[in-house]
Amino acid sequence: MTVLLAGCGDLGTEAGLRFAALGHRVVGWRRSPAKLPPAIEGVAADLASADLPPVPADTSAVVIAVAADSPTEDAYRDAYVGGASHVLDALERDGVVPRRVLFVSSTAVYGDAGGGRVDETTVAAPGGFSGRVLLEAEDLIASRLAGTAAAPVSLRLGGIYGPGRTRLIDQVRGGTAVVPEDIRYTNRIHRDDAAAAIVHLATMEPAPAPVYIGVDNEAADLGSVLRFLAAEMKLPAPAVGDAGPARGGNKRCSNALLRASGFTFAFPTFREGYRDVLAGNGVRHP
């Protein structure tokens, strides 16, 4: 089938390579298409603009995987709500109705659950503008595709780590990591598993559910992650102290629905994933 990647940064490119490896034609829209590998047909496109390129007539799946230019509400709204709207406008303009439109979202839509468990049945209650904007984009896609043959799917990813995404490793290595004084749960997913989940949900034969949470098998206490990294790098354990506000909220997200769909993780917990990163495996796509 033909897959359109609307937004083709590191995650989109990795997903695109996996689609191509399965024999699919992959078209990638991004501002700098020359940076894409040969397996992806790069097309210059600015998703913040209403003037988007023609959509291939045989497009079966669209993956909207955008990123904001800066951590501000306006930038998020331009990227996610504006980008999604412009992609849907282009589909309507060209009369293309794909089987699926997958939107890469975030567990930020759930806000802070005080360490409680969260799954797809949990009512979204964003605590900040990022979660609110992402939920707005999800709702926009669902409402505009309602009554059409295109099925909307939102993949709410936890914190992505992987090649070139080494914030916690850098903090431990640089001696700036702080173990929170309280138990603070974090939810993460290796970049490769996030890309594989995109491919899985876009190509699976049974109709997917409208929402999936994309995190690994273990909602881990941040202190445990930091101590593990220190031990792996043979460095002193970070000190316990005031770690500031919880990044992404304190919650334990479940991936049970994603696993029940037949998806298998290459890196089921942070231990396997971070060991792979520390071994220098993989590359971050430009």
Tab-separated table of C-alpha atoms in Angstrom:
chain	number	residue	atom	x	y	z
A	1	MET	CA	0.000	0.000	0.000
A	2	THR	CA	0.994	3.660	-0.140
A	3	VAL	CA	1.690	5.339	3.201
A	4	LEU	CA	1.833	9.116	3.589
A	5	LEU	CA	3.959	10.357	6.472
A	6	ALA	CA	2.793	13.877	7.248
A	7	GLY	CA	5.756	14.954	9.306
A	8	CYS	CA	8.892	12.914	8.903
A	9	GLY	CA	11.415	13.666	11.644
A	10	ASP	CA	13.311	11.067	13.629
A	11	LEU	CA	10.264	9.010	14.635
A	12	GLY	CA	8.477	9.372	11.299
A	13	THR	CA	11.615	8.418	9.386
A	14	GLU	CA	12.155	5.300	11.487
A	15	ALA	CA	8.522	4.307	10.923
A	16	GLY	CA	8.922	5.028	7.212
A	17	LEU	CA	11.918	2.735	6.923
A	18	ARG	CA	9.901	-0.018	8.588
A	19	PHE	CA	6.935	0.504	6.249
A	20	ALA	CA	9.334	0.360	3.280
A	21	ALA	CA	10.961	-2.828	4.606
A	22	LEU	CA	7.503	-4.433	4.451
A	23	GLY	CA	7.259	-3.524	0.766
A	24	HIS	CA	5.017	-0.466	1.040
A	25	ARG	CA	5.490	2.730	-0.922
A	26	VAL	CA	6.293	5.519	1.547
A	27	VAL	CA	5.914	9.239	0.840
A	28	GLY	CA	7.334	11.607	3.420
A	29	TRP	CA	6.291	15.249	3.781
A	30	ARG	CA	8.740	17.521	5.538
A	31	ARG	CA	10.386	20.905	5.079
A	32	SER	CA	13.772	19.370	4.251
A	33	PRO	CA	13.019	16.225	2.215
A	34	ALA	CA	16.615	15.892	0.998
A	35	LYS	CA	17.523	14.574	4.448
A	36	LEU	CA	15.288	11.524	4.059
A	37	PRO	CA	16.782	8.123	3.182
A	38	PRO	CA	16.199	6.766	-0.350
A	39	ALA	CA	13.541	4.307	0.833
A	40	ILE	CA	11.231	7.254	1.541
A	41	GLU	CA	10.014	9.486	-1.308
A	42	GLY	CA	10.653	12.903	0.164
A	43	VAL	CA	8.355	15.787	-0.783
A	44	ALA	CA	8.843	19.372	0.397
A	45	ALA	CA	5.920	20.381	2.597
A	46	ASP	CA	5.275	22.754	5.474
A	47	LEU	CA	2.368	21.378	7.489
A	48	ALA	CA	1.836	24.783	9.061
A	49	SER	CA	0.789	25.978	5.599
A	50	ALA	CA	-2.547	25.311	3.913
A	51	ASP	CA	-0.712	24.869	0.599
A	52	LEU	CA	0.274	21.211	0.780
A	53	PRO	CA	1.454	18.956	-2.087
A	54	PRO	CA	-0.869	16.533	-3.888
A	55	VAL	CA	-1.808	13.439	-1.902
A	56	PRO	CA	-1.042	10.187	-3.769
A	57	ALA	CA	-4.383	8.886	-5.037
A	58	ASP	CA	-3.776	5.349	-3.720
A	59	THR	CA	-2.845	6.401	-0.181
A	60	SER	CA	-4.120	3.753	2.243
A	61	ALA	CA	-2.693	5.110	5.488
A	62	VAL	CA	-1.748	8.572	6.690
A	63	VAL	CA	0.515	9.050	9.707
A	64	ILE	CA	0.517	12.544	11.216
A	65	ALA	CA	3.729	12.782	13.246
A	66	VAL	CA	4.570	16.424	13.764
A	67	ALA	CA	6.623	18.352	16.302
A	68	ALA	CA	6.318	21.903	17.557
A	69	ASP	CA	9.073	24.367	16.713
A	70	SER	CA	9.182	25.646	20.305
A	71	PRO	CA	7.635	24.723	23.686
A	72	THR	CA	4.902	27.366	23.559
A	73	GLU	CA	1.140	27.006	23.253
A	74	ASP	CA	1.027	28.915	19.968
A	75	ALA	CA	3.740	26.694	18.467
A	76	TYR	CA	1.936	23.563	19.635
A	77	ARG	CA	-1.381	24.738	18.207
A	78	ASP	CA	0.223	25.629	14.865
A	79	ALA	CA	1.981	22.249	14.668
A	80	TYR	CA	-0.654	19.848	15.951
A	81	VAL	CA	-4.058	21.424	15.405
A	82	GLY	CA	-3.017	23.442	12.353
A	83	GLY	CA	-0.983	20.584	10.894
A	84	ALA	CA	-3.756	18.033	11.344
A	85	SER	CA	-6.329	20.408	9.868
A	86	HIS	CA	-4.185	21.123	6.815
A	87	VAL	CA	-3.545	17.415	6.174
A	88	LEU	CA	-7.277	16.681	6.362
A	89	ASP	CA	-7.951	19.621	4.040
A	90	ALA	CA	-5.489	18.161	1.519
A	91	LEU	CA	-7.190	14.756	1.670
A	92	GLU	CA	-10.566	16.376	1.010
A	93	ARG	CA	-9.140	18.591	-1.731
A	94	ASP	CA	-7.744	15.601	-3.604
A	95	GLY	CA	-10.655	13.258	-2.893
A	96	VAL	CA	-8.451	10.716	-1.121
A	97	VAL	CA	-10.031	8.581	1.621
A	98	PRO	CA	-7.391	6.421	3.320
A	99	ARG	CA	-8.302	3.391	5.409
A	100	ARG	CA	-6.627	4.903	8.454
A	101	VAL	CA	-5.359	8.221	9.716
A	102	LEU	CA	-2.995	7.700	12.637
A	103	PHE	CA	-2.164	10.693	14.818
A	104	VAL	CA	0.913	10.533	17.047
A	105	SER	CA	-0.223	12.005	20.354
A	106	SER	CA	1.051	11.861	23.927
A	107	THR	CA	0.142	10.566	27.371
A	108	ALA	CA	0.243	14.250	28.356
A	109	VAL	CA	-3.491	14.289	27.569
A	110	TYR	CA	-4.037	12.468	30.887
A	111	GLY	CA	-2.278	15.047	33.032
A	112	ASP	CA	-1.218	13.978	36.526
A	113	ALA	CA	-2.925	10.987	38.140
A	114	GLY	CA	-1.127	11.178	41.475
A	115	GLY	CA	0.655	7.907	40.787
A	116	GLY	CA	-2.583	6.156	39.822
A	117	ARG	CA	-3.117	3.782	36.922
A	118	VAL	CA	-4.184	5.102	33.529
A	119	ASP	CA	-5.527	3.275	30.482
A	120	GLU	CA	-7.550	4.113	27.381
A	121	THR	CA	-10.778	4.228	29.407
A	122	THR	CA	-9.384	6.935	31.692
A	123	VAL	CA	-10.958	10.321	31.018
A	124	ALA	CA	-8.357	12.686	29.555
A	125	ALA	CA	-7.652	15.595	31.888
A	126	PRO	CA	-4.659	17.545	30.563
A	127	GLY	CA	-2.755	19.539	33.135
A	128	GLY	CA	-0.891	21.806	30.732
A	129	PHE	CA	-1.210	23.370	27.314
A	130	SER	CA	0.633	20.546	25.528
A	131	GLY	CA	-1.908	17.950	26.576
A	132	ARG	CA	-4.830	20.287	25.883
A	133	VAL	CA	-3.612	21.062	22.363
A	134	LEU	CA	-2.931	17.405	21.557
A	135	LEU	CA	-6.388	16.419	22.764
A	136	GLU	CA	-7.863	19.209	20.643
A	137	ALA	CA	-6.049	17.799	17.610
A	138	GLU	CA	-7.284	14.271	18.380
A	139	ASP	CA	-10.872	15.522	18.652
A	140	LEU	CA	-10.529	17.506	15.420
A	141	ILE	CA	-9.375	14.455	13.478
A	142	ALA	CA	-12.081	12.221	14.944
A	143	SER	CA	-14.862	14.714	14.225
A	144	ARG	CA	-13.764	15.436	10.665
A	145	LEU	CA	-13.408	11.752	9.773
A	146	ALA	CA	-16.719	10.778	11.386
A	147	GLY	CA	-19.029	9.249	8.807
A	148	THR	CA	-16.219	8.541	6.331
A	149	ALA	CA	-14.459	5.273	5.492
A	150	ALA	CA	-11.250	6.557	7.127
A	151	ALA	CA	-10.683	5.318	10.683
A	152	PRO	CA	-8.939	7.745	13.053
A	153	VAL	CA	-6.394	6.265	15.473
A	154	SER	CA	-4.565	8.200	18.200
A	155	LEU	CA	-1.343	6.699	19.547
A	156	ARG	CA	-0.594	8.359	22.883
A	157	LEU	CA	3.124	7.878	23.417
A	158	GLY	CA	5.008	8.174	26.666
A	159	GLY	CA	8.434	9.784	26.865
A	160	ILE	CA	10.499	8.696	23.878
A	161	TYR	CA	14.145	7.782	24.382
A	162	GLY	CA	16.615	6.121	22.056
A	163	PRO	CA	19.527	7.010	19.776
A	164	GLY	CA	20.285	10.690	20.250
A	165	ARG	CA	17.520	10.990	22.867
A	166	THR	CA	19.704	10.711	25.938
A	167	ARG	CA	18.473	13.395	28.360
A	168	LEU	CA	18.537	11.173	31.453
A	169	ILE	CA	21.832	9.546	30.455
A	170	ASP	CA	23.374	12.983	30.000
A	171	GLN	CA	22.081	14.136	33.381
A	172	VAL	CA	23.532	11.123	35.175
A	173	ARG	CA	26.814	11.374	33.284
A	174	GLY	CA	27.054	15.112	33.951
A	175	GLY	CA	26.263	14.789	37.650
A	176	THR	CA	23.092	16.923	37.448
A	177	ALA	CA	20.560	14.108	37.915
A	178	VAL	CA	18.482	14.282	41.100
A	179	VAL	CA	16.471	11.402	42.512
A	180	PRO	CA	13.095	12.770	43.663
A	181	GLU	CA	12.382	12.564	47.385
A	182	ASP	CA	9.001	10.972	46.635
A	183	ILE	CA	8.025	8.084	44.372
A	184	ARG	CA	7.501	9.560	40.914
A	185	TYR	CA	6.329	7.217	38.191
A	186	THR	CA	7.407	7.800	34.617
A	187	ASN	CA	6.244	6.212	31.376
A	188	ARG	CA	8.574	5.777	28.432
A	189	ILE	CA	9.021	3.970	25.146
A	190	HIS	CA	12.078	3.330	23.011
A	191	ARG	CA	12.013	5.175	19.676
A	192	ASP	CA	12.166	1.899	17.758
A	193	ASP	CA	9.167	0.466	19.605
A	194	ALA	CA	7.236	3.699	19.022
A	195	ALA	CA	7.951	3.454	15.283
A	196	ALA	CA	7.048	-0.251	15.238
A	197	ALA	CA	3.749	0.526	17.014
A	198	ILE	CA	2.908	3.097	14.325
A	199	VAL	CA	3.498	0.510	11.600
A	200	HIS	CA	1.544	-2.143	13.502
A	201	LEU	CA	-1.545	0.027	14.030
A	202	ALA	CA	-1.484	1.351	10.465
A	203	THR	CA	-1.293	-2.104	8.892
A	204	MET	CA	-3.084	-4.518	11.247
A	205	GLU	CA	-6.002	-6.308	9.645
A	206	PRO	CA	-8.606	-6.066	12.396
A	207	ALA	CA	-9.926	-2.517	12.723
A	208	PRO	CA	-7.889	-0.793	15.439
A	209	ALA	CA	-9.421	0.909	18.452
A	210	PRO	CA	-9.646	4.712	18.270
A	211	VAL	CA	-7.005	5.220	21.007
A	212	TYR	CA	-3.921	3.322	22.166
A	213	ILE	CA	-1.393	4.112	24.866
A	214	GLY	CA	2.172	3.594	23.658
A	215	VAL	CA	4.434	2.915	26.637
A	216	ASP	CA	6.589	-0.042	27.580
A	217	ASN	CA	5.646	-2.753	30.082
A	218	GLU	CA	6.830	-0.996	33.225
A	219	ALA	CA	5.813	2.367	34.620
A	220	ALA	CA	9.068	2.879	36.491
A	221	ASP	CA	9.918	5.116	39.419
A	222	LEU	CA	12.253	7.849	38.129
A	223	GLY	CA	14.691	7.186	40.953
A	224	SER	CA	14.998	3.554	39.900
A	225	VAL	CA	15.737	4.597	36.311
A	226	LEU	CA	18.418	7.077	37.369
A	227	ARG	CA	20.093	4.612	39.728
A	228	PHE	CA	20.036	1.937	37.015
A	229	LEU	CA	21.732	4.273	34.536
A	230	ALA	CA	24.381	5.222	37.085
A	231	ALA	CA	25.109	1.560	37.796
A	232	GLU	CA	25.309	0.710	34.091
A	233	MET	CA	27.810	3.535	33.543
A	234	LYS	CA	29.683	2.672	36.758
A	235	LEU	CA	29.005	6.112	38.195
A	236	PRO	CA	27.942	7.154	41.703
A	237	ALA	CA	24.197	7.043	42.319
A	238	PRO	CA	22.588	10.494	41.982
A	239	ALA	CA	21.751	12.314	45.184
A	240	VAL	CA	18.210	12.465	46.536
A	241	GLY	CA	16.686	15.945	46.588
A	242	ASP	CA	14.197	18.383	45.133
A	243	ALA	CA	13.823	17.284	41.521
A	244	GLY	CA	11.368	20.028	40.584
A	245	PRO	CA	7.946	19.453	39.056
A	246	ALA	CA	7.118	16.051	37.607
A	247	ARG	CA	7.854	15.905	33.902
A	248	GLY	CA	4.785	14.448	32.198
A	249	GLY	CA	2.837	13.980	35.415
A	250	ASN	CA	2.972	11.198	37.990
A	251	LYS	CA	0.988	8.250	36.587
A	252	ARG	CA	1.276	4.585	35.679
A	253	CYS	CA	0.127	4.052	32.099
A	254	SER	CA	-0.979	0.632	30.882
A	255	ASN	CA	-0.060	-0.775	27.457
A	256	ALA	CA	-2.427	-3.749	27.807
A	257	LEU	CA	-4.630	-2.730	24.874
A	258	LEU	CA	-1.656	-2.321	22.532
A	259	ARG	CA	-0.235	-5.701	23.542
A	260	ALA	CA	-3.666	-7.312	23.152
A	261	SER	CA	-3.685	-6.125	19.533
A	262	GLY	CA	-0.728	-8.420	18.864
A	263	PHE	CA	2.095	-5.925	19.313
A	264	THR	CA	5.358	-7.159	20.841
A	265	PHE	CA	7.984	-4.856	22.310
A	266	ALA	CA	11.629	-5.151	21.329
A	267	PHE	CA	12.466	-3.262	24.533
A	268	PRO	CA	9.841	-4.272	27.117
A	269	THR	CA	11.332	-2.144	29.916
A	270	PHE	CA	13.750	0.745	30.293
A	271	ARG	CA	16.513	-1.705	31.210
A	272	GLU	CA	16.725	-3.390	27.809
A	273	GLY	CA	16.168	-0.093	26.019
A	274	TYR	CA	18.778	1.966	27.836
A	275	ARG	CA	21.327	-0.839	27.624
A	276	ASP	CA	20.843	-0.753	23.859
A	277	VAL	CA	21.321	3.030	23.793
A	278	LEU	CA	24.414	2.834	26.014
A	279	ALA	CA	25.828	0.202	23.642
A	280	GLY	CA	25.684	2.810	20.887
A	281	ASN	CA	23.160	0.981	18.735
A	282	GLY	CA	20.985	2.812	16.226
A	283	VAL	CA	21.104	6.364	14.892
A	284	ARG	CA	18.890	9.391	15.281
A	285	HIS	CA	17.543	10.422	11.891
A	286	PRO	CA	18.176	14.051	10.910
